[in-house]
C-alpha atoms as one frame of an Amber mdcrd trajectory, in Angstrom:
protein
 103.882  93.636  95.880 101.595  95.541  97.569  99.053  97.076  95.134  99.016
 100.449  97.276 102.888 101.045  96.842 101.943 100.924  92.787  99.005 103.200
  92.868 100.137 106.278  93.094 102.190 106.230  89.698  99.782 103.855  88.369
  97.277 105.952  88.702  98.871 109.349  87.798 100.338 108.032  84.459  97.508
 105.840  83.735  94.468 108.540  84.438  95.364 110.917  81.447  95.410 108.165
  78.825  92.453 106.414  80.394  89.946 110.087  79.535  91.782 111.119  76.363
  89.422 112.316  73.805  86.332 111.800  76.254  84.013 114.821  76.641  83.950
 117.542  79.968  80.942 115.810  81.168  82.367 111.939  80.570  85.798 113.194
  82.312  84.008 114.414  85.190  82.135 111.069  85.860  85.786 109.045  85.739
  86.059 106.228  86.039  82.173 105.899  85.308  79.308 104.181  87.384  79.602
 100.615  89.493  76.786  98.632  89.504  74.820  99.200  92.851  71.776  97.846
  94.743  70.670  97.134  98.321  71.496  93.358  97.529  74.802  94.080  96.650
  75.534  96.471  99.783  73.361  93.932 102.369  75.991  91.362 101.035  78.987
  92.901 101.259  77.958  93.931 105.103  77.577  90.397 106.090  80.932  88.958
 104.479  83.272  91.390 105.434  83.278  90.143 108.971  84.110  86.624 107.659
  86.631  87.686 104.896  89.589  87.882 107.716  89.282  83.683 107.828  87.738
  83.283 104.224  89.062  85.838 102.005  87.304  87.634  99.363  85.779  84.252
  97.780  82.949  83.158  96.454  82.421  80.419  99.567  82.418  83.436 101.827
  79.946  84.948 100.038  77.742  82.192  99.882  78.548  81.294 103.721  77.638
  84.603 104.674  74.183  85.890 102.391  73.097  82.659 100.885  74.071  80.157
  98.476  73.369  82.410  95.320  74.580  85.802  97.032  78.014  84.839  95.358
  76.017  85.770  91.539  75.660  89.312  92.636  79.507  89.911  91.678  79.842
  88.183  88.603  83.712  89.418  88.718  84.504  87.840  91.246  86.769  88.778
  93.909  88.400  91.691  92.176  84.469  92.928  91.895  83.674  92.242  95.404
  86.630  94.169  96.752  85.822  97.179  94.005  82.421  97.027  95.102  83.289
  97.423  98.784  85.631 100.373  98.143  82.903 102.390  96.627  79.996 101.638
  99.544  82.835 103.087 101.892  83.455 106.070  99.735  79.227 106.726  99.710
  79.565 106.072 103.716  81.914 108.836 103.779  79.802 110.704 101.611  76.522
 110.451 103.525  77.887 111.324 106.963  80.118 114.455 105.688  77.524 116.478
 107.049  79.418 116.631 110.353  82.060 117.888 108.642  82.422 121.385 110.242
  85.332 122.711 108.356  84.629 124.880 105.241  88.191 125.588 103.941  88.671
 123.016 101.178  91.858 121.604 101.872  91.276 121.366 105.481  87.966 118.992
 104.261  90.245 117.054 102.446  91.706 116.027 105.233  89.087 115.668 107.491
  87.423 113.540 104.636  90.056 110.980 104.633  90.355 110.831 108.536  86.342
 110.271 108.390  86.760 107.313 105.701  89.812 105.387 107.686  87.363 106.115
 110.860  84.776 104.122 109.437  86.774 101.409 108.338  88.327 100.746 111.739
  86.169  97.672 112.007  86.983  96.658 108.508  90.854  96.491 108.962  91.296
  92.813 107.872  88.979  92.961 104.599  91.017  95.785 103.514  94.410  94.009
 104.045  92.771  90.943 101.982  91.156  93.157  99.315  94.905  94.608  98.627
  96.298  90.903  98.450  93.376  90.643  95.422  94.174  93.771  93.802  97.692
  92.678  93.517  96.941  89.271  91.655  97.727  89.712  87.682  94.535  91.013
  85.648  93.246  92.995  88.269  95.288  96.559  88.144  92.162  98.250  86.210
  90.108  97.464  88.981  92.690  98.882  91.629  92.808 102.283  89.536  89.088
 102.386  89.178  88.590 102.137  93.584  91.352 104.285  94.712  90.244 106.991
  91.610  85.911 106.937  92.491  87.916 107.057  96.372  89.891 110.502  95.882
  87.287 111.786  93.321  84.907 111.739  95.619  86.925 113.142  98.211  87.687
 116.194  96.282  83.657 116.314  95.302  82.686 116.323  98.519  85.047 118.912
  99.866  83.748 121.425  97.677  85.958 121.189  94.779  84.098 122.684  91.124
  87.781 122.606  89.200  86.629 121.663  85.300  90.668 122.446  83.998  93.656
 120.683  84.016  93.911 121.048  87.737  90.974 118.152  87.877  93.500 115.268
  87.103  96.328 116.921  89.223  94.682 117.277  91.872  93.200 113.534  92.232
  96.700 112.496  91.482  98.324 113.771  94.127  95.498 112.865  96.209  95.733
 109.502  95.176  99.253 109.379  96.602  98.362 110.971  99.795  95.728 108.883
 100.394  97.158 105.572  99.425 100.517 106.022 101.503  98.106 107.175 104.534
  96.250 103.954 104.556  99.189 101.957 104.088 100.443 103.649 107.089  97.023
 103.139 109.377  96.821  99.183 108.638 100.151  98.988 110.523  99.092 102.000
 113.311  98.065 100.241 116.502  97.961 104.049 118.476  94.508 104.588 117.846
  94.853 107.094 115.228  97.281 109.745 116.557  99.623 108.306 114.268  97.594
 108.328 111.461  96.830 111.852 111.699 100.103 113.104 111.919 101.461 110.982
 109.033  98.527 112.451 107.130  99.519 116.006 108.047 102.949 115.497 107.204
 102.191 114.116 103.657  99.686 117.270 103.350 102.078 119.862 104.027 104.687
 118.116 101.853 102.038 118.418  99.113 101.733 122.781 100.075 105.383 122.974
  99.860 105.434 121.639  96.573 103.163 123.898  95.446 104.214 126.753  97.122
 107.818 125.851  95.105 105.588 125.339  91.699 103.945 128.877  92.102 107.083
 130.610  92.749 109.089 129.394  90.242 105.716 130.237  87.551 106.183 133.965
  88.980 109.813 133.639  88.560 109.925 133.144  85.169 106.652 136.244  84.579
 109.797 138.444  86.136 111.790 140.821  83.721 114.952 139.564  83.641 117.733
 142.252  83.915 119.741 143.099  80.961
C-alpha cells in the first residue's frame, strides 16, 4: 500500500501520543532535528537523478558521490529518503521570499504549490522514496517527513498558534498535503490540475470549519424553554 494513503490517519492519531508529556518548547520542535551537513545535501543532489534506475540504495549512492558517500546515511534507505524530504522542505523555506501573499491560509497554499514546483524534476525519486516508506519498520520515518513537511509549512506561513490548534492544524494539513501529492505524481497537465485539486481539498477543509464554528455557537445559544 501506498504509504501516502496511510498518512493522514497515521499521522493524526499517532502525533498526540508521540508529544505527550513533552514540554511547549519540545512540542514545538516535533518531530525534533535530522542530522544535516553540506555532505549529506551534495549527496543526495547527485543520486536523485539516478534513483529512477537504482532506487534509493546504497549502490546508487556510492555510484553517484563516491564509494563511501553511502556511510553518510547510516539508516539506510528509509534515512536517505527522510533526509531528502527535509532538504526539499528547507528549499521551500529559503525561496518563500517570493511569496507575495500575506493572508495565512492563502500562504499555505501557495507554500505547497512552491514545494511540488520544485520537485517537478524529482518526480521519480519521490515515487521510489514512497515504495521505501511502505516497507515494514519504516512508518516512524514516514510520520517524521510528512510532519517536519506540514510543520514547516504552517511556520513559514506565519502561523505563532502555541494551543491545541498546533496539532490540528498540521493534521489536517497533513491530509491535504499528502492526497495533493498523490494526485500531482499522476498529473501530466502541467499543474492546472494540481492546483485545482488543491483548492478543492482547501475549501473542503473551510467548510468543515465553518460547520465546527457554528455548531460551537449553537450550543453558547439559550435554548428556549
Amino acid at each position: 500500500m501506498n504509504p501516502l494513503r496511510m498518512l493522514p490517519g497515521l499521522f493524526m492519531r499517532q502525533l498526540p501520543g508521540l508529544v505527550d508529556g513533552a514540554s511547549r518548547a519540545a512540542v514545538t520542535e516535533f518531530p525534533g532535528p535530522i542530522e544535516r551537513s553540506d555532505d549529506r545535501d551534495a549527496a543526495l543532489l547527485l543520486v536523485v537523478p539516478l534513483v529512477g534506475v537504482h532506487g534509493w540504495t546504497a549502490a546508487a549512492m556510492r555510484l553517484a558521490a563516491g564509494p563511501d558517500a553511502d556511510l553518510l546515511f547510516p539508516g539506510g534507505a528509509a534515512e536517505m529518503v527522510e533526509a531528502h524530504a527535509d532538504y526539499g522542505d528547507r528549499r521551500m523555506e529559503a525561496a518563500a521570499g517570493e511569496i507575495e501573499e500575506t493572508r495565512t491560509s492563502r500562504r499555505v497554499r501557495e507554500l505547497i504549490l512552491l514545494r511540488l514546483r520544485q520537485s517537478e524534476d524529482e518526480r521519480d525519486a519521490i515515487r521510489r522514496g514512497l515504495a521505501v516508506l511502505s516497507l515494514p519498520g519504516n512508518r516512524l520515518a514516514s510520520l517524521r517527513a510528512i510532519a517536519r513537511t506540514v510543520d514547516t509549512i504552517w511556520h513559514v506561513a506565519g502561523d505563532v498558534s502555541v494551543d491545541q490548534s498546533w496539532y490540528s492544524k498540521r493534521a489536517i494539513l497533513a491530509a491535504v498535503y499528502s492526497t495533493t501529492l498523490l494526485f500531482w505524481l499522476r498529473d501530466a497537465s502541467g499543474g492546472p490540475a494540481t492546483e485545482e485539486f488543491l483548492d478543492r481539498r482547501l475549501q473542503g477543509v473551510a467548510r468543515i470549519g465553518k460547520l465546527k464554528r457554528t455548531l460551537s455557537l449553537d450550543r453558547l445559544r439559550p435554548q428556549a424553554v
